[in-house]
Coordinates of C-alpha atoms in Angstrom, one line a residue:
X1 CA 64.9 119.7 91.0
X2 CA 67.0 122.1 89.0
X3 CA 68.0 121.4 84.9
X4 CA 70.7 120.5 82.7
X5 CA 74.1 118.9 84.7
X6 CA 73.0 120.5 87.8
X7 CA 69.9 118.6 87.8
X8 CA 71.8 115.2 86.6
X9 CA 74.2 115.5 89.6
X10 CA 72.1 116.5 92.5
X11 CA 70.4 113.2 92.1
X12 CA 73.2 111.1 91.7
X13 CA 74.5 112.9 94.4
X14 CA 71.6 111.8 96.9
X15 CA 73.1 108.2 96.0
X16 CA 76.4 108.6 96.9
X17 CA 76.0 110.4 100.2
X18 CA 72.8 109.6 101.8
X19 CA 74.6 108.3 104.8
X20 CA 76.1 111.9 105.4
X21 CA 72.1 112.7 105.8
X22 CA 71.2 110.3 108.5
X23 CA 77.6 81.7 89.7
X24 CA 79.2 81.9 86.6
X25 CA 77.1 80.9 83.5
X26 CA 77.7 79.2 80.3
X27 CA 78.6 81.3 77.0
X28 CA 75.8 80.4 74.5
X29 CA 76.7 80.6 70.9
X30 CA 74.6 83.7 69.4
X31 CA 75.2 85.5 66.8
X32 CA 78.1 87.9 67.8
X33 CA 77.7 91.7 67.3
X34 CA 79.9 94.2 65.4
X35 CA 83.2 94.6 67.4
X36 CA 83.5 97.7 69.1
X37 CA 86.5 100.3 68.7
X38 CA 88.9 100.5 71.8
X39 CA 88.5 104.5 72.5
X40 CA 91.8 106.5 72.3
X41 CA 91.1 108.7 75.3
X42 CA 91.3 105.3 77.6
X43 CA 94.9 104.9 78.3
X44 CA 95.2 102.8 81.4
X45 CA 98.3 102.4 84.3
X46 CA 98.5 99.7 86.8
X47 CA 100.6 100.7 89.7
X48 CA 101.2 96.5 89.5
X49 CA 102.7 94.3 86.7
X50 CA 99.7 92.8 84.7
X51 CA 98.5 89.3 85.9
X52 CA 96.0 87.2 84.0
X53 CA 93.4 86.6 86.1
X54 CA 92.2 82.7 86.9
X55 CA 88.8 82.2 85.3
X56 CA 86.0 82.6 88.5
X57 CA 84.7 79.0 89.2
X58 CA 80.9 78.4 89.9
X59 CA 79.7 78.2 93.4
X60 CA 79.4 75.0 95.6
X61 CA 82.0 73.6 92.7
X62 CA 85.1 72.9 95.6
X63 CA 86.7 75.0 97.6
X64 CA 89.2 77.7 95.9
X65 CA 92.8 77.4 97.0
X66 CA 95.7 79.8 96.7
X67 CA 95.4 83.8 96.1
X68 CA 92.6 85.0 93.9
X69 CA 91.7 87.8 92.6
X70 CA 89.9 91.2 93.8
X71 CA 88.4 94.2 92.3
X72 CA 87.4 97.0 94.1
X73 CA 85.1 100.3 93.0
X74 CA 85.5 103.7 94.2
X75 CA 84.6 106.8 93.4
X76 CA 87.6 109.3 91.9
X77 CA 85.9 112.5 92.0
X78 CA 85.0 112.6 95.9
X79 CA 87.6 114.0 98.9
X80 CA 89.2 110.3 99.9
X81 CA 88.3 108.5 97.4
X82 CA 90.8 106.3 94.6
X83 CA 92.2 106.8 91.6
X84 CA 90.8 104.2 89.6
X85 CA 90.2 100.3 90.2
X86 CA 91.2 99.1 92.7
X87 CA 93.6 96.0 92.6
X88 CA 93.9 93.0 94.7
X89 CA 93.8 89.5 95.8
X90 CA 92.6 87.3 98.6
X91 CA 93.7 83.7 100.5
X92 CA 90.8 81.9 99.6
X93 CA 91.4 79.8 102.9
X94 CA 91.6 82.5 105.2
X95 CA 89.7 85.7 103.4
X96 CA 93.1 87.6 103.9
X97 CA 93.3 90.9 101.4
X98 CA 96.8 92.1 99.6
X99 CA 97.1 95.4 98.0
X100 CA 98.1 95.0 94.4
X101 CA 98.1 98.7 93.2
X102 CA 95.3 100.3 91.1
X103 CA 93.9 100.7 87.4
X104 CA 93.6 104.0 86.3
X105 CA 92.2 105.1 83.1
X106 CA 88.5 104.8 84.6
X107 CA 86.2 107.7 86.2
X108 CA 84.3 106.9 89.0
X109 CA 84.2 103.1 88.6
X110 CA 81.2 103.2 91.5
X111 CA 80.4 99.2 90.4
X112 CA 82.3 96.6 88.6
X113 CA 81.2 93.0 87.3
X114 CA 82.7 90.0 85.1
X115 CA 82.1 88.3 82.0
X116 CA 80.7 84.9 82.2
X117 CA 84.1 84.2 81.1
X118 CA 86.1 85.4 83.1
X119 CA 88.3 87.4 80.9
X120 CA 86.9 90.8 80.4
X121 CA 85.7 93.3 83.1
X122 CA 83.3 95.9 82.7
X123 CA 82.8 99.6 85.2
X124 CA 80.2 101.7 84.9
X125 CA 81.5 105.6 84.9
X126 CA 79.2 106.8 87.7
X127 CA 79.4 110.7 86.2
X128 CA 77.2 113.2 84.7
X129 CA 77.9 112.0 80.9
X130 CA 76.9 108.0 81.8
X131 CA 79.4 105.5 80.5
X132 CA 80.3 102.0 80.9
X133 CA 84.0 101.0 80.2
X134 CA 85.7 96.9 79.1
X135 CA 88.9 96.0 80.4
X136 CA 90.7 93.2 79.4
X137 CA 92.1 91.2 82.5
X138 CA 94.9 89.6 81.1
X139 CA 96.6 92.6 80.7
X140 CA 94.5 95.1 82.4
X141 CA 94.0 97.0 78.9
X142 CA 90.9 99.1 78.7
X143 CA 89.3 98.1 75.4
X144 CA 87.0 101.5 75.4
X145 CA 84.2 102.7 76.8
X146 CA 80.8 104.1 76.3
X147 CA 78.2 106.6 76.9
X148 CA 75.0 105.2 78.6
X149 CA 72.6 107.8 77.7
X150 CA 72.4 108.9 81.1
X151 CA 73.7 110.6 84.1
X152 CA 74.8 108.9 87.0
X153 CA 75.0 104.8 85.9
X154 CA 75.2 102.7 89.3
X155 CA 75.1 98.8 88.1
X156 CA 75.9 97.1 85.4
X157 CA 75.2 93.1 85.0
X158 CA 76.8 91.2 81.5
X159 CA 73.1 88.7 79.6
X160 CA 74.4 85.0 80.5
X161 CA 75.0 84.7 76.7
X162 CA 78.0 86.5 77.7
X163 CA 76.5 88.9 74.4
X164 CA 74.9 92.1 76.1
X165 CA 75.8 94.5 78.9
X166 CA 73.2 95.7 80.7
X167 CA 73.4 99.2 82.8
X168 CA 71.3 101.2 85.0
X169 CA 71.0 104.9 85.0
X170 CA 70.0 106.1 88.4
X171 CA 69.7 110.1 88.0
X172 CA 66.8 110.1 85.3
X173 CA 65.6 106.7 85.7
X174 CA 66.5 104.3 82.1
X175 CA 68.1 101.2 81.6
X176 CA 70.7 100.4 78.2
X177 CA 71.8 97.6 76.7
X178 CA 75.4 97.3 74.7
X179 CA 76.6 94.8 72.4
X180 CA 79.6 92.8 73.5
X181 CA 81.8 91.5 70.8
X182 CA 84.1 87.8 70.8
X183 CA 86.8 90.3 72.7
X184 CA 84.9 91.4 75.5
X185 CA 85.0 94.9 74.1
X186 CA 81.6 96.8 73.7
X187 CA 79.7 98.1 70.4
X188 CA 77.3 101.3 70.9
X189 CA 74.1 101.3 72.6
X190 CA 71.3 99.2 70.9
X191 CA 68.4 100.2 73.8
X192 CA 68.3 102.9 75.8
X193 CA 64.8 103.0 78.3
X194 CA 63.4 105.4 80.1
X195 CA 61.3 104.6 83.3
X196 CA 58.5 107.1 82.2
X197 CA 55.5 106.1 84.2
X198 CA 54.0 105.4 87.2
X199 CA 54.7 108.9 88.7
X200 CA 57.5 108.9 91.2
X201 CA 57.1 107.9 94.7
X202 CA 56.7 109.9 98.2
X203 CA 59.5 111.8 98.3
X204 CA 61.2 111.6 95.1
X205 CA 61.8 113.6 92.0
X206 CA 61.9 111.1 89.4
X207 CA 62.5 107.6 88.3
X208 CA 65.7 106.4 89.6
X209 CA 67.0 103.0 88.1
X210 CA 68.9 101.1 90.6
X211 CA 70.1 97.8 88.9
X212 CA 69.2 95.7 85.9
X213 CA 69.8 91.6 86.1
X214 CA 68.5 88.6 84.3
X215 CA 66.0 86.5 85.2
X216 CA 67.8 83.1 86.0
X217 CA 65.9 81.5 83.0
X218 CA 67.2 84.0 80.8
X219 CA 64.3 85.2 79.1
X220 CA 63.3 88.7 80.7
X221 CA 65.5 91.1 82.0
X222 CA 64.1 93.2 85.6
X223 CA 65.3 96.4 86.0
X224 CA 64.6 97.5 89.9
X225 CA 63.9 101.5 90.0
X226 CA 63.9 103.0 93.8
X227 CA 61.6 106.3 92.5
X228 CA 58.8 104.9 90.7
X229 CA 58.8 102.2 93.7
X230 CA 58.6 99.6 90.7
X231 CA 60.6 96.7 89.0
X232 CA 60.4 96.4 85.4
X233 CA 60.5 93.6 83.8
X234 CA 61.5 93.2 79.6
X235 CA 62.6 90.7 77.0
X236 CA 65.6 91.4 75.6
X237 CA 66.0 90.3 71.7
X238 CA 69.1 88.4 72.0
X239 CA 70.2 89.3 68.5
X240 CA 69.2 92.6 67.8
X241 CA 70.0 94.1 71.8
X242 CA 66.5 95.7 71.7
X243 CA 64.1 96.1 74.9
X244 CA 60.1 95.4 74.8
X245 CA 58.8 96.3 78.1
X246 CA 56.6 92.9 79.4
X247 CA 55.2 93.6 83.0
X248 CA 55.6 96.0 85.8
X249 CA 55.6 95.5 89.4
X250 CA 55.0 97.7 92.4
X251 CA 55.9 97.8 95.8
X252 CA 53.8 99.9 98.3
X253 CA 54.3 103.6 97.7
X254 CA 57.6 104.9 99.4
X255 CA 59.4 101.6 99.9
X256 CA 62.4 102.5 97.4
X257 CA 63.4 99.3 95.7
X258 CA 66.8 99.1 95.5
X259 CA 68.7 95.1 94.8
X260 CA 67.1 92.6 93.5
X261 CA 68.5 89.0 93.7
X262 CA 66.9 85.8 92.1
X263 CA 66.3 81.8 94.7
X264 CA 68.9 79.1 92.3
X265 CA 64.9 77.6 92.1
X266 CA 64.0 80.7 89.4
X267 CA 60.2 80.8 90.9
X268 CA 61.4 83.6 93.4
X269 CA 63.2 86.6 94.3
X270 CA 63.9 88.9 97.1
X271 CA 63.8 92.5 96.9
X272 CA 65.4 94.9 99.3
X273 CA 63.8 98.4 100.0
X274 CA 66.6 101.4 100.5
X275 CA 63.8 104.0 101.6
X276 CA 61.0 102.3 104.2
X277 CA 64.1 99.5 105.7
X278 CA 62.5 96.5 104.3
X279 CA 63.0 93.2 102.5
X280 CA 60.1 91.6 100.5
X281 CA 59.6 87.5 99.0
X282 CA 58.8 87.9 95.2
X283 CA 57.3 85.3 92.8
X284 CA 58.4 85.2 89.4
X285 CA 57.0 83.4 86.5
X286 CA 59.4 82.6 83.9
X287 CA 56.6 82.1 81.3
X288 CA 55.6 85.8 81.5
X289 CA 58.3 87.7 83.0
X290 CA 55.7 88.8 85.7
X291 CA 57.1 89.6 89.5
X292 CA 54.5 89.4 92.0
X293 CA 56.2 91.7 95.1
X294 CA 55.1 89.9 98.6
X295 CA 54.5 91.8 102.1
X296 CA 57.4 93.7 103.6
X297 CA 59.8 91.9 106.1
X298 CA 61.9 93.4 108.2
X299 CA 65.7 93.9 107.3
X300 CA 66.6 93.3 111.0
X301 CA 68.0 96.6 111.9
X302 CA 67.4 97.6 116.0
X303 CA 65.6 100.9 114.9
X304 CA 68.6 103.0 116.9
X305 CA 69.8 104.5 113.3
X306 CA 67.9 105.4 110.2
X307 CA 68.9 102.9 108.1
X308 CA 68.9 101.5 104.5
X309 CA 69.0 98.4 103.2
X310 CA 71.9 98.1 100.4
X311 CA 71.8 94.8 98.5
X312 CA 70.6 91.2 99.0
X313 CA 72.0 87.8 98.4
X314 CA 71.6 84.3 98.2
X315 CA 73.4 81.5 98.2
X316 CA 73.8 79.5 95.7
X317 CA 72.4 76.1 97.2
X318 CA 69.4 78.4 98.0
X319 CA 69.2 77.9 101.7
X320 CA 70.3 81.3 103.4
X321 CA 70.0 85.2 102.5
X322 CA 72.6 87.9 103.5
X323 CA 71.0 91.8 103.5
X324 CA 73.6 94.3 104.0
X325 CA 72.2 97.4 106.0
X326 CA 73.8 100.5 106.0
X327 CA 73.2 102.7 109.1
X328 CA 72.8 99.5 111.4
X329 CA 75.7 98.5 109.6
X330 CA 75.1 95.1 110.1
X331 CA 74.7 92.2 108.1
X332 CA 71.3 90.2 108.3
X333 CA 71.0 86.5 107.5
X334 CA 67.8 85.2 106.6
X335 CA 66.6 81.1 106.2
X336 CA 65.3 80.6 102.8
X337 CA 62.5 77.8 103.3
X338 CA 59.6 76.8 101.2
X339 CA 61.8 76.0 97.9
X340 CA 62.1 80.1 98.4
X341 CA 58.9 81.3 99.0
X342 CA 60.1 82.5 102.4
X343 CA 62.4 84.1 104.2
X344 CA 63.1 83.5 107.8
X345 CA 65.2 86.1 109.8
X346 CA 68.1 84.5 111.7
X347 CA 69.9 86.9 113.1
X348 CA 72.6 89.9 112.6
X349 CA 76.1 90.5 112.7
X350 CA 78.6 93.7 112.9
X351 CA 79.8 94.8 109.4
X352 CA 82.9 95.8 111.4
X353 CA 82.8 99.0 109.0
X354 CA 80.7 101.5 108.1
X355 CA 77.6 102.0 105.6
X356 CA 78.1 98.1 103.7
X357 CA 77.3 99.6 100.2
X358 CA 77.6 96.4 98.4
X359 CA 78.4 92.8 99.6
X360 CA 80.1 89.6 97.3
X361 CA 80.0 85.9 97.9
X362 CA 83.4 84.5 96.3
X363 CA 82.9 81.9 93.9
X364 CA 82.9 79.1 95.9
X365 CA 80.5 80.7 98.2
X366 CA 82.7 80.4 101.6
X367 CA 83.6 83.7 101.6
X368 CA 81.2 87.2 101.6
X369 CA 83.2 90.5 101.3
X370 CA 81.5 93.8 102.4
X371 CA 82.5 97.1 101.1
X372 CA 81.9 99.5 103.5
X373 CA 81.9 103.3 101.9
X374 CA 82.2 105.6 104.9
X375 CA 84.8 103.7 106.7
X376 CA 86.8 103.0 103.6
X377 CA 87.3 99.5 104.5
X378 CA 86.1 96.0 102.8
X379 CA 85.3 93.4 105.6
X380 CA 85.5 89.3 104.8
X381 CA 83.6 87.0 106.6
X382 CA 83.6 83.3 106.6
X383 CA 80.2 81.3 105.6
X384 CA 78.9 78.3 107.3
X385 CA 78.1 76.0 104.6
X386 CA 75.9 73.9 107.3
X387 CA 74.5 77.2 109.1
X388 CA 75.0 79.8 106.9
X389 CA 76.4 81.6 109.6
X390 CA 78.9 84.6 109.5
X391 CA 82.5 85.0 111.0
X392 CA 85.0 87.9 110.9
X393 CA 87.7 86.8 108.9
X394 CA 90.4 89.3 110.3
X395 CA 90.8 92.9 109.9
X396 CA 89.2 94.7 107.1
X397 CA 91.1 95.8 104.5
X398 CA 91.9 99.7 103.5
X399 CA 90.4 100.4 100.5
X400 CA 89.5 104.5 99.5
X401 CA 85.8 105.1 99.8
X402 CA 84.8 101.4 98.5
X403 CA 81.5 101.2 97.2
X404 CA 82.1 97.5 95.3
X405 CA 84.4 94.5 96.3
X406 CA 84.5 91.6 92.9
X407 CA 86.1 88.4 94.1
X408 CA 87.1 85.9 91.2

C-alpha cells in the first residue's frame, strides 16, 4: 500500500467498488457540550422548498400514514453518482418513492443517520480529509461540519443520549467521537482511536473500521473493523466524549466483519462477514462490554456469484433478521429463536437491483428499503408482521449510485 492521499484513497477505494472486482431513543438529560460553529464554507441548495420533517416514530408503535420522509446517500465524486443528499418521501401504506430534489452543500454523503430527535441529520464526507457534517431538517440548513481524523469515514451512528456522534474511519482503521450541542450542531472531536493491534487479516493492508453503534444498554460502544477481523468494544464517558477501550473480539481469521446489529433482548448480536460470505450469533454482556462471536452461518447466497454480505437487521419485536447480500443480490431472512441466541435461515428474495449496499426498516417496521449501488435504484419491500416475510412493493426508485436510503 502506497503513502500519503494515495495510500488514504486506494483503500477507501476497495470500499466503494468491490463489486466492479467480482427505534428511536429517548434524549437523556446530560450535561450538554460547547456549541459548535456552523462552518462558512457549508452553503447548502435544495432543488425543493424546505419542509420540516415529522419526528420518526418508534417501531411496532402503529402504523405510519400519509407521505414521510426519505434521505438518500450517494457518492459525488464517482461517474453517475449525485450531487448531494438526496431528497424524498414515501406512502407509508404502499412503500411508493417521490423525488423531492437534492441537498447540496455535502461531499460524498456515502451514509446518513438521525438524531434521536428527529430534528437534526448528520453525513459522514466519505473523502480523503474525513468529515462528518449536521443539517438541520427543518430548513435543510447545514449547521457545519467536521474533520474525522481520517480518510475515508463510512458510518456514522448519533449515543442515545442524543449527546455524541460517533463515526468510523474505514481507510486507516479509527473510530471518533464529536460533541453534539442542544442544536444538533457538532463541537470538535473529543476521541479519535486508532485500531492499532491485532495485525490485519488475510488479505488486508490494515485496520479498516466499518461502523461504530451502541450497545442497546448504553454503556459500551462496539466498533466492528473488517481488517483486524475484530469488533472493539469501549465505554464512552458520557460527559467528557472520551474512549477507554474495554474488550476485543475476534472472528476467525479472514471473515471481514462488516455490520453489526444488536436482538431488542440486549444479550445478543449478529454480525455479518463482507470477506468469507458469512453471518455469525454473538453474546454480549452488558456488565462488561464483552462480545463473544459464535460459529459462522451461512448468509444464504447460491454460491453462483462471489458475494458479500452488506448489513444485517432485526426487527424490532426481535423475531426475524434481514441480511442484504450484494453479488447474490438477494435479501436473506433469518428466524430469530432462543430469546436471540439463534438464527434460523428462512429463505431468500430478489433485491430487484443490484449490489444492496445498505438496507432500512421504516419506523414502524412494515416497510425495508434497499439501496442498491450499481443499479442506482432503492427497492421497498413490504414486511410480514406475522411471517416476517418480504414483498416487492412496486418499482424501485431511481436514485444516482445509492449507497444509503433513511426513512423517517
Amino acid at each position: 500500500m502506497t503513502s500519503g492521499a494515495e495510500a488514504s484513497r486506494e483503500g477507501w477505494s476497495r470500499r466503494r467498488f468491490i463489486g466492479a472486482l467480482g427505534g428511536t431513543a429517548a434524549v437523556i438529560a446530560v450535561p450538554a457540550p460547547a456549541s459548535a460553529p456552523a462552518d462558512p464554507e457549508s452553503t447548502p441548495t435544495a432543488d425543493s422548498a424546505p419542509a420540516k420533517a415529522p419526528a420518526p416514530s418508534a417501531h411496532g408503535k402503529g402504523k405510519a400514514t400519509g407521505p414521510r420522509p426519505l434521505y438518500l446517500g450517494t457518492y459525488t465524486s464517482v461517474d453517475g453518482g449525485g450531487t448531494g443528499i438526496g431528497l424524498a418521501t414515501y406512502d407509508a401504506s404502499t412503500g411508493q418513492i417521490t423525488g423531492a430534489g437534492t441537498l447540496t452543500g455535502v461531499a460524498d454523503p456515502s451514509y446518513l443517520a438521525v438524531h434521536p430527535d428527529g430534528r437534526t441529520l448528520y453525513a459522514v464526507d466519505e473523502q480523503t480529509a474525513g468529515a462528518v457534517t449536521a443539517v438541520r431538517l427543518a430548513d435543510r440548513k447545514i449547521l457545519g461540519s467536521r474533520s474525522t481524523g481520517g480518510a475515508g469515514p463510512c458510518h456514522l451512528s448519533v449515543h442515545p443520549t442524543g449527546r455524541w456522534l460517533l463515526s468510523a474511519n474505514y481507510t486507516l482503521g479509527s473510530v471518533a467521537v464529536h460533541p453534539i450541542d442542544a442544536s444538533g450542531a457538532l463541537g470538535a472531536r473529543t476521541a479519535l482511536a486508532k485500531h492499532s493491534s491485532p495485525q490485519p487479516g488475510p488479505g488486508q493492508d490494515g485496520p479498516h473500521a466499518h461502523q461504530f453503534v451502541t450497545s442497546p444498554d448504553g454503556g459500551h460502544v462496539l466498533a466492528v473493523d473488517l481488517g483486524s477481523d475484530t469488533v472493539y468494544t469501549y465505554r464512552l464517558d458520557t460527559t467528557k466524549g472520551t474512549l477507554t477501550e474495554v474488550s476485543q473480539a475476534h472472528t476467525r481469521a479472514g471473515a471481514g466483519p462488516r455490520s453489526l446489529t444488536f436482538h431488542p433482548g440486549g444479550r445478543y448480536a449478529y454480525l455479518a462477514n463482507e470477506v468469507d460470505d458469512t453471518i455469525a450469533v454473538c453474546a454480549y454482556d452488558p456488565a462488561t462490554g464483552a462480545l463473544s462471536i459464535g460459529a459462522p452461518q451461512s448468509s444464504g447466497s447460491t454460491g453462483s456469484t462471489t458475494n458479500y454480505p452488506a448489513q444485517i437487521l432485526v426487527t424490532s419485536n426481535g423475531a426475524y433478521a434481514y441480511l442484504a447480500n450484494r453479488g447474490d443480490n438477494s435479501l436473506a431472512r433469518y428466524a430469530v429463536e432462543a430469546d436471540g441466541a439463534r438464527l434460523r435461515l428462512l429463505g431468500t428474495v430478489p433485491v430487484s437491483g443490484d449490489f444492496p449496499r445498505q438496507i432500512a426498516l421504516s419506523p414502524d417496521g412494515t416497510l425495508l428499503f434497499t439501496a442498491n449501488q450499481k443499479s442506482s435504484t432503492v427497492s421497498v419491500f413490504h414486511v410480514d408482521d406475522n411471517t416476517g416475510q418480504l414483498t416487492l412493493a412496486g418499482e424501485p426508485f431511481a436514485s444516482p449510485v445509492a449507497v444509503c436510503a433513511l426513512p423517517l
